[in-house]
mmCIF file of C-alpha atoms and ligand atoms in Angstrom:
data_model
loop_
_atom_site.group_PDB
_atom_site.id
_atom_site.type_symbol
_atom_site.label_atom_id
_atom_site.label_comp_id
_atom_site.label_asym_id
_atom_site.label_seq_id
_atom_site.Cartn_x
_atom_site.Cartn_y
_atom_site.Cartn_z
ATOM 1 C CA MET A 283 -25.725 73.404 -105.269
ATOM 2 C CA GLN A 284 -27.940 71.391 -107.612
ATOM 3 C CA ARG A 285 -31.083 73.030 -106.246
ATOM 4 C CA THR A 286 -29.534 76.448 -106.849
ATOM 5 C CA ILE A 287 -28.728 75.441 -110.432
ATOM 6 C CA ASP A 288 -32.315 74.213 -110.854
ATOM 7 C CA ALA A 289 -33.581 77.639 -109.809
ATOM 8 C CA LEU A 290 -31.410 79.566 -112.308
ATOM 9 C CA ALA A 291 -33.841 79.248 -115.236
ATOM 10 C CA ASP A 292 -36.485 81.155 -113.290
ATOM 11 C CA LEU A 293 -33.967 83.981 -112.891
ATOM 12 C CA GLY A 294 -33.160 83.976 -116.604
ATOM 13 C CA ALA A 295 -29.526 83.286 -115.700
ATOM 14 C CA ALA A 296 -27.037 80.880 -117.271
ATOM 15 C CA ALA A 297 -24.818 80.611 -114.183
ATOM 16 C CA ALA A 298 -24.550 81.616 -110.549
ATOM 17 C CA LEU A 299 -21.420 83.333 -109.215
ATOM 18 C CA ILE A 300 -21.164 83.023 -105.428
ATOM 19 C CA THR A 301 -18.530 85.005 -103.520
ATOM 20 C CA PRO A 302 -17.542 84.840 -99.807
ATOM 21 C CA GLY A 303 -20.401 85.337 -97.377
ATOM 22 C CA PRO A 304 -23.321 83.384 -95.940
ATOM 23 C CA SER A 305 -24.371 81.992 -99.342
ATOM 24 C CA LEU A 306 -20.958 80.459 -100.059
ATOM 25 C CA ARG A 307 -20.916 79.007 -96.562
ATOM 26 C CA TYR A 308 -24.442 77.630 -97.012
ATOM 27 C CA LEU A 309 -23.552 75.947 -100.314
ATOM 28 C CA THR A 310 -20.038 74.659 -99.527
ATOM 29 C CA GLY A 311 -19.401 74.998 -95.776
ATOM 30 C CA TYR A 312 -16.455 77.250 -96.639
ATOM 31 C CA ASP A 313 -16.383 80.422 -94.502
ATOM 32 C CA ALA A 314 -14.054 82.233 -96.905
ATOM 33 C CA VAL A 315 -12.610 85.612 -95.995
ATOM 34 C CA ALA A 316 -13.952 88.387 -98.232
ATOM 35 C CA LEU A 317 -10.844 89.873 -99.817
ATOM 36 C CA GLU A 318 -10.108 92.022 -102.865
ATOM 37 C CA ARG A 319 -8.747 88.766 -104.331
ATOM 38 C CA LEU A 320 -11.567 86.841 -106.006
ATOM 39 C CA THR A 321 -12.916 83.632 -104.512
ATOM 40 C CA CYS A 322 -15.911 82.494 -106.564
ATOM 41 C CA LEU A 323 -18.123 79.422 -106.837
ATOM 42 C CA ILE A 324 -19.482 78.958 -110.364
ATOM 43 C CA LEU A 325 -22.679 76.955 -110.737
ATOM 44 C CA GLN A 326 -24.175 76.210 -114.153
ATOM 45 C CA PRO A 327 -26.506 73.557 -115.577
ATOM 46 C CA GLU A 328 -24.926 70.408 -117.042
ATOM 47 C CA ARG A 329 -21.465 71.456 -115.829
ATOM 48 C CA GLU A 330 -19.469 70.518 -112.786
ATOM 49 C CA ALA A 331 -19.343 73.194 -110.132
ATOM 50 C CA VAL A 332 -16.073 75.159 -110.045
ATOM 51 C CA LEU A 333 -14.548 76.942 -107.074
ATOM 52 C CA VAL A 334 -12.029 79.589 -108.096
ATOM 53 C CA VAL A 335 -9.617 80.282 -105.245
ATOM 54 C CA PRO A 336 -6.528 82.522 -104.913
ATOM 55 C CA ALA A 337 -3.383 80.433 -104.342
ATOM 56 C CA LEU A 338 -2.788 81.830 -100.888
ATOM 57 C CA GLU A 339 -6.351 80.907 -99.797
ATOM 58 C CA TYR A 340 -5.997 77.330 -101.058
ATOM 59 C CA PRO A 341 -4.910 75.847 -97.674
ATOM 60 C CA ALA A 342 -7.876 77.517 -95.934
ATOM 61 C CA ALA A 343 -10.280 76.189 -98.564
ATOM 62 C CA VAL A 344 -8.885 72.677 -98.160
ATOM 63 C CA ALA A 345 -9.147 72.962 -94.375
ATOM 64 C CA ALA A 346 -12.839 73.839 -94.835
ATOM 65 C CA GLY A 347 -13.322 70.527 -96.669
ATOM 66 C CA VAL A 348 -14.066 71.798 -100.188
ATOM 67 C CA GLU A 349 -12.055 68.932 -101.712
ATOM 68 C CA GLN A 350 -14.693 66.524 -100.390
ATOM 69 C CA LEU A 351 -17.389 68.309 -102.421
ATOM 70 C CA ASP A 352 -18.476 67.545 -105.942
ATOM 71 C CA LEU A 353 -16.608 70.439 -107.541
ATOM 72 C CA THR A 354 -13.415 71.343 -109.373
ATOM 73 C CA LEU A 355 -10.933 73.616 -107.656
ATOM 74 C CA VAL A 356 -9.256 76.201 -109.881
ATOM 75 C CA ILE A 357 -6.334 77.980 -108.238
ATOM 76 C CA TRP A 358 -5.155 81.354 -109.530
ATOM 77 C CA GLN A 359 -1.791 83.010 -108.964
ATOM 78 C CA GLU A 360 -1.135 86.638 -108.055
ATOM 79 C CA GLN A 361 -0.311 87.626 -111.672
ATOM 80 C CA ASP A 362 -3.507 86.069 -113.091
ATOM 81 C CA ASP A 363 -6.738 87.935 -113.930
ATOM 82 C CA PRO A 364 -9.368 85.958 -111.988
ATOM 83 C CA VAL A 365 -12.348 87.756 -113.548
ATOM 84 C CA ALA A 366 -11.147 86.775 -117.021
ATOM 85 C CA LEU A 367 -10.553 83.251 -115.740
ATOM 86 C CA VAL A 368 -14.175 82.987 -114.544
ATOM 87 C CA ILE A 369 -15.559 84.520 -117.737
ATOM 88 C CA ASP A 370 -13.670 81.940 -119.801
ATOM 89 C CA LEU A 371 -15.627 79.229 -117.991
ATOM 90 C CA LEU A 372 -19.004 80.787 -118.929
ATOM 91 C CA PRO A 373 -20.973 80.883 -122.188
ATOM 92 C CA ALA A 374 -20.254 84.066 -124.181
ATOM 93 C CA GLY A 375 -22.596 86.923 -123.265
ATOM 94 C CA ALA A 376 -24.103 84.961 -120.389
ATOM 95 C CA VAL A 377 -26.460 86.657 -117.979
ATOM 96 C CA VAL A 378 -25.080 85.580 -114.598
ATOM 97 C CA ALA A 379 -26.804 85.564 -111.234
ATOM 98 C CA VAL A 380 -24.376 87.145 -108.793
ATOM 99 C CA ASP A 381 -24.199 86.765 -105.032
ATOM 100 C CA ASP A 382 -26.179 89.501 -103.263
ATOM 101 C CA HIS A 383 -23.065 90.168 -101.147
ATOM 102 C CA MET A 384 -20.647 90.460 -104.094
ATOM 103 C CA PRO A 385 -18.770 93.788 -103.963
ATOM 104 C CA ALA A 386 -19.919 96.293 -106.593
ATOM 105 C CA ALA A 387 -16.421 96.450 -108.110
ATOM 106 C CA LYS A 388 -16.569 92.745 -108.948
ATOM 107 C CA VAL A 389 -20.178 92.893 -110.186
ATOM 108 C CA LEU A 390 -19.195 95.681 -112.580
ATOM 109 C CA ALA A 391 -16.102 93.798 -113.721
ATOM 110 C CA PHE A 392 -18.254 90.778 -114.610
ATOM 111 C CA ALA A 393 -20.901 92.966 -116.289
ATOM 112 C CA GLU A 394 -18.226 94.623 -118.409
ATOM 113 C CA GLY A 395 -16.444 91.361 -119.224
ATOM 114 C CA LEU A 396 -19.644 89.549 -120.185
ATOM 115 C CA ARG A 397 -21.299 92.616 -121.764
ATOM 116 C CA ALA A 398 -24.503 91.643 -119.964
ATOM 117 C CA MET A 399 -26.157 93.013 -116.843
ATOM 118 C CA PRO A 400 -26.107 90.420 -114.043
ATOM 119 C CA VAL A 401 -29.135 89.564 -111.924
ATOM 120 C CA LEU A 402 -29.147 88.724 -108.206
ATOM 121 C CA VAL A 403 -29.050 85.082 -107.132
ATOM 122 C CA GLY A 404 -30.685 85.992 -103.809
ATOM 123 C CA PRO A 405 -34.282 85.071 -104.697
ATOM 124 C CA ALA A 406 -33.194 81.551 -105.711
ATOM 125 C CA LEU A 407 -31.123 80.977 -102.585
ATOM 126 C CA ALA A 408 -33.653 82.557 -100.228
ATOM 127 C CA GLY A 409 -36.226 79.980 -101.304
ATOM 128 C CA LEU A 410 -33.844 77.221 -100.184
ATOM 129 C CA GLN A 411 -32.440 78.858 -97.071
ATOM 130 C CA VAL A 412 -35.790 79.916 -95.657
ATOM 131 C CA ILE A 413 -36.586 76.297 -94.712
ATOM 132 C CA LYS A 414 -34.086 75.025 -92.162
ATOM 133 C CA SER A 415 -33.071 71.377 -91.983
ATOM 134 C CA VAL A 416 -33.172 69.445 -88.706
ATOM 135 C CA ASN A 417 -29.414 70.009 -88.345
ATOM 136 C CA GLU A 418 -29.759 73.731 -88.950
ATOM 137 C CA ILE A 419 -32.503 73.979 -86.330
ATOM 138 C CA GLN A 420 -30.254 72.169 -83.851
ATOM 139 C CA GLU A 421 -27.561 74.770 -84.536
ATOM 140 C CA LEU A 422 -30.037 77.628 -83.990
ATOM 141 C CA VAL A 423 -31.183 76.018 -80.732
ATOM 142 C CA ALA A 424 -27.535 75.809 -79.608
ATOM 143 C CA ALA A 425 -26.962 79.445 -80.578
ATOM 144 C CA GLY A 426 -30.104 80.417 -78.647
ATOM 145 C CA ALA A 427 -28.885 78.596 -75.545
ATOM 146 C CA ALA A 428 -25.484 80.289 -75.854
ATOM 147 C CA ILE A 429 -26.946 83.806 -75.932
ATOM 148 C CA ASP A 430 -29.367 82.867 -73.106
ATOM 149 C CA ARG A 431 -26.315 82.152 -70.953
ATOM 150 C CA VAL A 432 -24.980 85.649 -71.634
ATOM 151 C CA HIS A 433 -28.284 87.332 -70.702
ATOM 152 C CA GLY A 434 -28.370 85.085 -67.631
ATOM 153 C CA ARG A 435 -25.166 86.722 -66.384
ATOM 154 C CA MET A 436 -26.291 90.343 -66.941
ATOM 155 C CA GLN A 437 -26.268 91.279 -63.240
ATOM 156 C CA GLU A 438 -22.497 90.708 -63.233
ATOM 157 C CA TRP A 439 -22.010 93.728 -65.495
ATOM 158 C CA LEU A 440 -25.128 95.869 -65.676
ATOM 159 C CA ARG A 441 -24.886 98.229 -62.709
ATOM 160 C CA PRO A 442 -25.517 101.955 -62.143
ATOM 161 C CA GLY A 443 -22.330 104.017 -62.380
ATOM 162 C CA ARG A 444 -20.889 102.002 -65.263
ATOM 163 C CA THR A 445 -21.005 103.238 -68.859
ATOM 164 C CA GLU A 446 -22.831 101.442 -71.646
ATOM 165 C CA ALA A 447 -19.453 100.933 -73.329
ATOM 166 C CA GLN A 448 -17.919 99.275 -70.252
ATOM 167 C CA ILE A 449 -20.922 96.968 -69.914
ATOM 168 C CA GLY A 450 -20.820 96.275 -73.642
ATOM 169 C CA ARG A 451 -17.166 95.191 -73.512
ATOM 170 C CA ASP A 452 -17.959 92.684 -70.756
ATOM 171 C CA ILE A 453 -20.936 91.376 -72.725
ATOM 172 C CA ALA A 454 -18.830 91.000 -75.883
ATOM 173 C CA GLU A 455 -16.259 88.953 -73.985
ATOM 174 C CA ALA A 456 -19.027 86.760 -72.555
ATOM 175 C CA ILE A 457 -20.578 86.225 -76.003
ATOM 176 C CA LEU A 458 -17.261 84.670 -77.057
ATOM 177 C CA GLY A 459 -16.884 82.841 -73.738
ATOM 178 C CA GLU A 460 -20.363 81.342 -73.952
ATOM 179 C CA GLY A 461 -20.178 79.449 -77.222
ATOM 180 C CA HIS A 462 -19.816 81.939 -80.071
ATOM 181 C CA ALA A 463 -16.930 82.314 -82.507
ATOM 182 C CA ARG A 464 -17.783 85.943 -83.324
ATOM 183 C CA VAL A 465 -19.578 88.903 -81.733
ATOM 184 C CA ASP A 466 -22.038 90.350 -84.246
ATOM 185 C CA PHE A 467 -23.559 93.240 -82.273
ATOM 186 C CA VAL A 468 -23.932 94.561 -78.748
ATOM 187 C CA ILE A 469 -26.655 97.114 -77.969
ATOM 188 C CA VAL A 470 -26.703 98.540 -74.426
ATOM 189 C CA ALA A 471 -29.254 101.366 -74.575
ATOM 190 C CA SER A 472 -29.827 103.061 -71.228
ATOM 191 C CA GLY A 473 -32.375 105.700 -70.220
ATOM 192 C CA PRO A 474 -33.356 107.915 -73.199
ATOM 193 C CA ASN A 475 -30.991 105.909 -75.435
ATOM 194 C CA SER A 476 -33.444 103.020 -75.118
ATOM 195 C CA ALA A 477 -35.757 104.993 -77.436
ATOM 196 C CA SER A 478 -33.276 104.394 -80.306
ATOM 197 C CA PRO A 479 -33.879 100.854 -81.603
ATOM 198 C CA HIS A 480 -30.363 100.457 -83.060
ATOM 199 C CA HIS A 481 -28.363 102.427 -80.501
ATOM 200 C CA ALA A 482 -25.053 100.577 -80.010
ATOM 201 C CA VAL A 483 -23.162 101.671 -76.899
ATOM 202 C CA SER A 484 -21.971 105.085 -75.697
ATOM 203 C CA ASP A 485 -20.115 106.655 -72.792
ATOM 204 C CA ARG A 486 -23.420 107.368 -71.042
ATOM 205 C CA VAL A 487 -23.383 106.251 -67.403
ATOM 206 C CA VAL A 488 -26.260 103.963 -66.396
ATOM 207 C CA GLN A 489 -28.445 105.613 -63.721
ATOM 208 C CA VAL A 490 -30.765 104.285 -61.056
ATOM 209 C CA GLY A 491 -34.441 104.345 -62.080
ATOM 210 C CA GLU A 492 -34.230 103.767 -65.815
ATOM 211 C CA PRO A 493 -34.566 101.002 -68.416
ATOM 212 C CA VAL A 494 -31.655 99.416 -70.259
ATOM 213 C CA VAL A 495 -32.373 97.582 -73.517
ATOM 214 C CA VAL A 496 -29.773 94.879 -74.183
ATOM 215 C CA ASP A 497 -29.909 93.339 -77.688
ATOM 216 C CA ILE A 498 -26.994 91.019 -78.388
ATOM 217 C CA GLY A 499 -25.960 88.370 -80.864
ATOM 218 C CA GLY A 500 -23.084 86.410 -82.260
ATOM 219 C CA THR A 501 -22.166 83.679 -84.707
ATOM 220 C CA THR A 502 -21.360 80.189 -83.442
ATOM 221 C CA ALA A 503 -18.537 78.037 -84.818
ATOM 222 C CA SER A 504 -21.012 76.303 -87.149
ATOM 223 C CA GLY A 505 -21.954 79.695 -88.636
ATOM 224 C CA TYR A 506 -25.459 79.976 -87.182
ATOM 225 C CA CYS A 507 -26.445 83.220 -85.477
ATOM 226 C CA SER A 508 -28.018 84.217 -82.175
ATOM 227 C CA ASP A 509 -30.070 87.346 -81.495
ATOM 228 C CA GLU A 510 -31.920 88.058 -78.246
ATOM 229 C CA THR A 511 -33.224 91.211 -76.573
ATOM 230 C CA ARG A 512 -34.207 91.714 -72.978
ATOM 231 C CA THR A 513 -35.123 94.978 -71.261
ATOM 232 C CA TYR A 514 -33.742 95.499 -67.774
ATOM 233 C CA TRP A 515 -34.636 98.083 -65.157
ATOM 234 C CA VAL A 516 -32.167 99.529 -62.678
ATOM 235 C CA GLY A 517 -33.458 100.279 -59.163
ATOM 236 C CA ALA A 518 -37.025 101.160 -58.130
ATOM 237 C CA THR A 519 -39.496 100.713 -60.984
ATOM 238 C CA ASP A 520 -41.796 103.281 -62.600
ATOM 239 C CA SER A 521 -45.476 102.324 -62.751
ATOM 240 C CA THR A 522 -46.015 103.759 -66.245
ATOM 241 C CA PHE A 523 -43.069 101.872 -67.635
ATOM 242 C CA VAL A 524 -44.157 98.678 -65.901
ATOM 243 C CA ALA A 525 -47.604 99.004 -67.526
ATOM 244 C CA HIS A 526 -46.085 99.684 -70.942
ATOM 245 C CA TYR A 527 -43.736 96.750 -70.563
ATOM 246 C CA ALA A 528 -46.593 94.438 -69.569
ATOM 247 C CA ALA A 529 -48.323 95.377 -72.848
ATOM 248 C CA LEU A 530 -45.097 94.611 -74.716
ATOM 249 C CA GLU A 531 -44.968 91.173 -73.147
ATOM 250 C CA ARG A 532 -48.580 90.553 -74.171
ATOM 251 C CA ALA A 533 -47.799 91.792 -77.696
ATOM 252 C CA GLN A 534 -44.898 89.379 -78.037
ATOM 253 C CA GLN A 535 -47.020 86.510 -76.758
ATOM 254 C CA ALA A 536 -49.854 87.423 -79.160
ATOM 255 C CA ALA A 537 -47.419 87.344 -82.074
ATOM 256 C CA PHE A 538 -46.036 84.023 -80.857
ATOM 257 C CA ASP A 539 -49.556 82.563 -80.645
ATOM 258 C CA ALA A 540 -50.355 83.865 -84.148
ATOM 259 C CA ALA A 541 -47.288 82.134 -85.631
ATOM 260 C CA ARG A 542 -48.857 78.932 -86.903
ATOM 261 C CA ILE A 543 -48.210 76.885 -90.037
ATOM 262 C CA GLY A 544 -50.111 78.486 -92.902
ATOM 263 C CA ALA A 545 -50.605 81.858 -91.193
ATOM 264 C CA THR A 546 -49.082 84.740 -93.155
ATOM 265 C CA ALA A 547 -45.930 86.487 -91.984
ATOM 266 C CA GLU A 548 -47.818 89.783 -91.844
ATOM 267 C CA SER A 549 -50.512 88.321 -89.573
ATOM 268 C CA VAL A 550 -47.835 87.744 -86.917
ATOM 269 C CA ASP A 551 -46.840 91.405 -87.198
ATOM 270 C CA THR A 552 -50.494 92.446 -86.962
ATOM 271 C CA ALA A 553 -51.012 90.425 -83.777
ATOM 272 C CA ALA A 554 -48.209 92.265 -81.967
ATOM 273 C CA ARG A 555 -49.194 95.655 -83.396
ATOM 274 C CA GLU A 556 -52.817 95.403 -82.260
ATOM 275 C CA VAL A 557 -51.866 94.814 -78.625
ATOM 276 C CA LEU A 558 -49.512 97.793 -78.548
ATOM 277 C CA ALA A 559 -52.070 99.992 -80.344
ATOM 278 C CA ASP A 560 -54.694 99.121 -77.711
ATOM 279 C CA GLU A 561 -52.234 100.361 -75.087
ATOM 280 C CA GLY A 562 -51.713 103.656 -76.965
ATOM 281 C CA LEU A 563 -48.201 102.592 -77.971
ATOM 282 C CA GLY A 564 -48.944 101.840 -81.628
ATOM 283 C CA GLU A 565 -47.247 104.931 -83.027
ATOM 284 C CA TRP A 566 -44.073 104.103 -81.087
ATOM 285 C CA PHE A 567 -43.716 100.593 -82.531
ATOM 286 C CA VAL A 568 -41.597 101.818 -85.428
ATOM 287 C CA HIS A 569 -40.166 98.616 -86.907
ATOM 288 C CA ARG A 570 -41.326 95.269 -88.269
ATOM 289 C CA THR A 571 -41.979 92.476 -85.778
ATOM 290 C CA GLY A 572 -39.176 90.217 -86.929
ATOM 291 C CA HIS A 573 -36.689 88.798 -89.407
ATOM 292 C CA GLY A 574 -35.517 85.354 -90.434
ATOM 293 C CA ILE A 575 -32.227 84.086 -89.040
ATOM 294 C CA GLY A 576 -29.759 81.367 -89.975
ATOM 295 C CA LEU A 577 -26.246 81.816 -91.350
ATOM 296 C CA SER A 578 -27.132 85.546 -91.437
ATOM 297 C CA THR A 579 -28.772 87.487 -88.635
ATOM 298 C CA HIS A 580 -31.285 89.076 -91.043
ATOM 299 C CA GLU A 581 -32.779 87.023 -93.873
ATOM 300 C CA GLU A 582 -36.154 85.751 -95.125
ATOM 301 C CA PRO A 583 -38.839 85.523 -93.854
ATOM 302 C CA TYR A 584 -39.430 89.126 -92.804
ATOM 303 C CA ILE A 585 -42.329 89.457 -90.352
ATOM 304 C CA VAL A 586 -43.705 92.648 -91.803
ATOM 305 C CA GLN A 587 -46.906 94.142 -93.258
ATOM 306 C CA GLY A 588 -47.155 93.217 -96.931
ATOM 307 C CA ASN A 589 -45.457 89.850 -96.565
ATOM 308 C CA THR A 590 -48.268 87.439 -97.335
ATOM 309 C CA GLU A 591 -45.979 84.391 -97.474
ATOM 310 C CA PRO A 592 -47.466 81.587 -95.392
ATOM 311 C CA LEU A 593 -45.333 80.296 -92.544
ATOM 312 C CA ARG A 594 -43.952 76.814 -93.163
ATOM 313 C CA GLU A 595 -42.341 74.152 -91.046
ATOM 314 C CA GLY A 596 -38.607 74.791 -90.705
ATOM 315 C CA MET A 597 -38.756 78.582 -90.893
ATOM 316 C CA ALA A 598 -36.813 80.405 -88.161
ATOM 317 C CA PHE A 599 -37.324 84.074 -87.287
ATOM 318 C CA SER A 600 -37.360 86.639 -84.519
ATOM 319 C CA ILE A 601 -40.442 87.981 -82.750
ATOM 320 C CA GLU A 602 -39.329 91.337 -81.366
ATOM 321 C CA PRO A 603 -41.961 93.995 -80.829
ATOM 322 C CA GLY A 604 -40.853 97.183 -79.112
ATOM 323 C CA PHE A 605 -41.887 100.745 -78.290
ATOM 324 C CA TYR A 606 -39.646 103.790 -78.500
ATOM 325 C CA ILE A 607 -40.775 107.131 -77.094
ATOM 326 C CA PRO A 608 -38.230 109.777 -78.177
ATOM 327 C CA GLY A 609 -36.533 111.628 -75.345
ATOM 328 C CA GLN A 610 -38.116 109.358 -72.759
ATOM 329 C CA TRP A 611 -37.530 105.625 -73.009
ATOM 330 C CA GLY A 612 -38.132 102.435 -74.942
ATOM 331 C CA ALA A 613 -38.197 98.674 -74.650
ATOM 332 C CA ARG A 614 -37.944 95.587 -76.851
ATOM 333 C CA LEU A 615 -38.550 91.897 -76.198
ATOM 334 C CA GLU A 616 -37.012 89.478 -78.678
ATOM 335 C CA ASP A 617 -36.922 85.715 -79.008
ATOM 336 C CA ILE A 618 -36.005 83.528 -81.970
ATOM 337 C CA VAL A 619 -38.618 80.923 -82.861
ATOM 338 C CA VAL A 620 -38.685 77.960 -85.238
ATOM 339 C CA MET A 621 -41.852 76.758 -86.929
ATOM 340 C CA THR A 622 -42.903 73.187 -86.214
ATOM 341 C CA ASP A 623 -46.128 71.325 -86.947
ATOM 342 C CA ALA A 624 -47.062 72.136 -83.330
ATOM 343 C CA GLY A 625 -46.658 75.888 -83.972
ATOM 344 C CA ALA A 626 -43.801 78.215 -83.119
ATOM 345 C CA GLN A 627 -41.195 77.084 -80.589
ATOM 346 C CA ARG A 628 -38.793 79.464 -78.899
ATOM 347 C CA VAL A 629 -35.043 78.812 -78.891
ATOM 348 C CA ASN A 630 -34.564 81.485 -76.187
ATOM 349 C CA HIS A 631 -35.718 80.782 -72.669
ATOM 350 C CA CYS A 632 -34.583 83.689 -70.479
ATOM 351 C CA PRO A 633 -37.409 85.147 -68.359
ATOM 352 C CA ARG A 634 -39.413 87.568 -70.508
ATOM 353 C CA GLY A 635 -40.628 89.846 -67.750
ATOM 354 C CA LEU A 636 -38.952 93.149 -66.883
ATOM 355 C CA THR A 637 -35.791 92.106 -65.048
ATOM 356 C CA VAL A 638 -35.118 94.520 -62.207
ATOM 357 C CA LEU A 639 -31.443 94.777 -61.273
HETATM 358 ZN ZN1 ZN B 156 -31.875 91.665 -81.798
HETATM 359 ZN ZN1 ZN B 157 -33.448 90.634 -84.234
#
């Protein structure tokens, strides 16, 4: 919280207002439910932090341990106006830095009440969150192992004759069974659906002789996220696809090898892109190579052209090149890595080759 306050001057803000979401959890450990009722952490220089909580959420906040933190709890009752209550605790006309996840209705209420346009607190928090502590890395390693266990059981569910939706329901149950508190997403993209990077599931029946891209992730009890993609093949393989997939594996490895301390984020993207371009697949690699991960599935650093940020120890991100040929097929290979002084280290360890079922 103090480091967030220290970063406020650079934003030109007098206070930070943090509402339920990954930022509140990062700063306080409190995984508050996002409701229409306002829960809000107020951070400002030279003042004690204040957590404004609706009366009916008070027991949940206490259970999350907020009373052990260096902050004042302010409880509001149903008849109170919580926006006015927060504004009373701020300097008149203050420019506030609001949580990037704050609902627009609340942002506008604060803007109107303060008669000043808020700024986003995101840039200040991203600078802190992008470097994971040893404990955070342990949590990401545990999340990686949990989602590895789900991929390791894929042959139990992924069979021809079953629909993507049926397979997806089994996977979702296993995500919870294998060490997650929440299912974040389940992509089971079979046959031509594999050419849609963010296909979810459908009633399409999985056939013999086609790829199935399975990209799955959840949130563990500690709040840290998993995200892992493997591409499976059902039945006898196709030599063209096998060749394309081999290039994808080489592309992912090239990106992994390029991820060294001090290398730019975009250089990791370039490494993957060059391999796929050499294979004639460059135009079908339609997304960035990766994204940071922590208490959110997508956060800084983004592994994308134009991001010249150097990689630093403690960063955690995905390396997930893919190719997507419309109407035909696609594939993606995704691992989460953490940056150490010895280079990138994977938290996912499932076999990376094309798994034939
Ligand atoms: Zn993914
Ligand atoms: Zn991902």
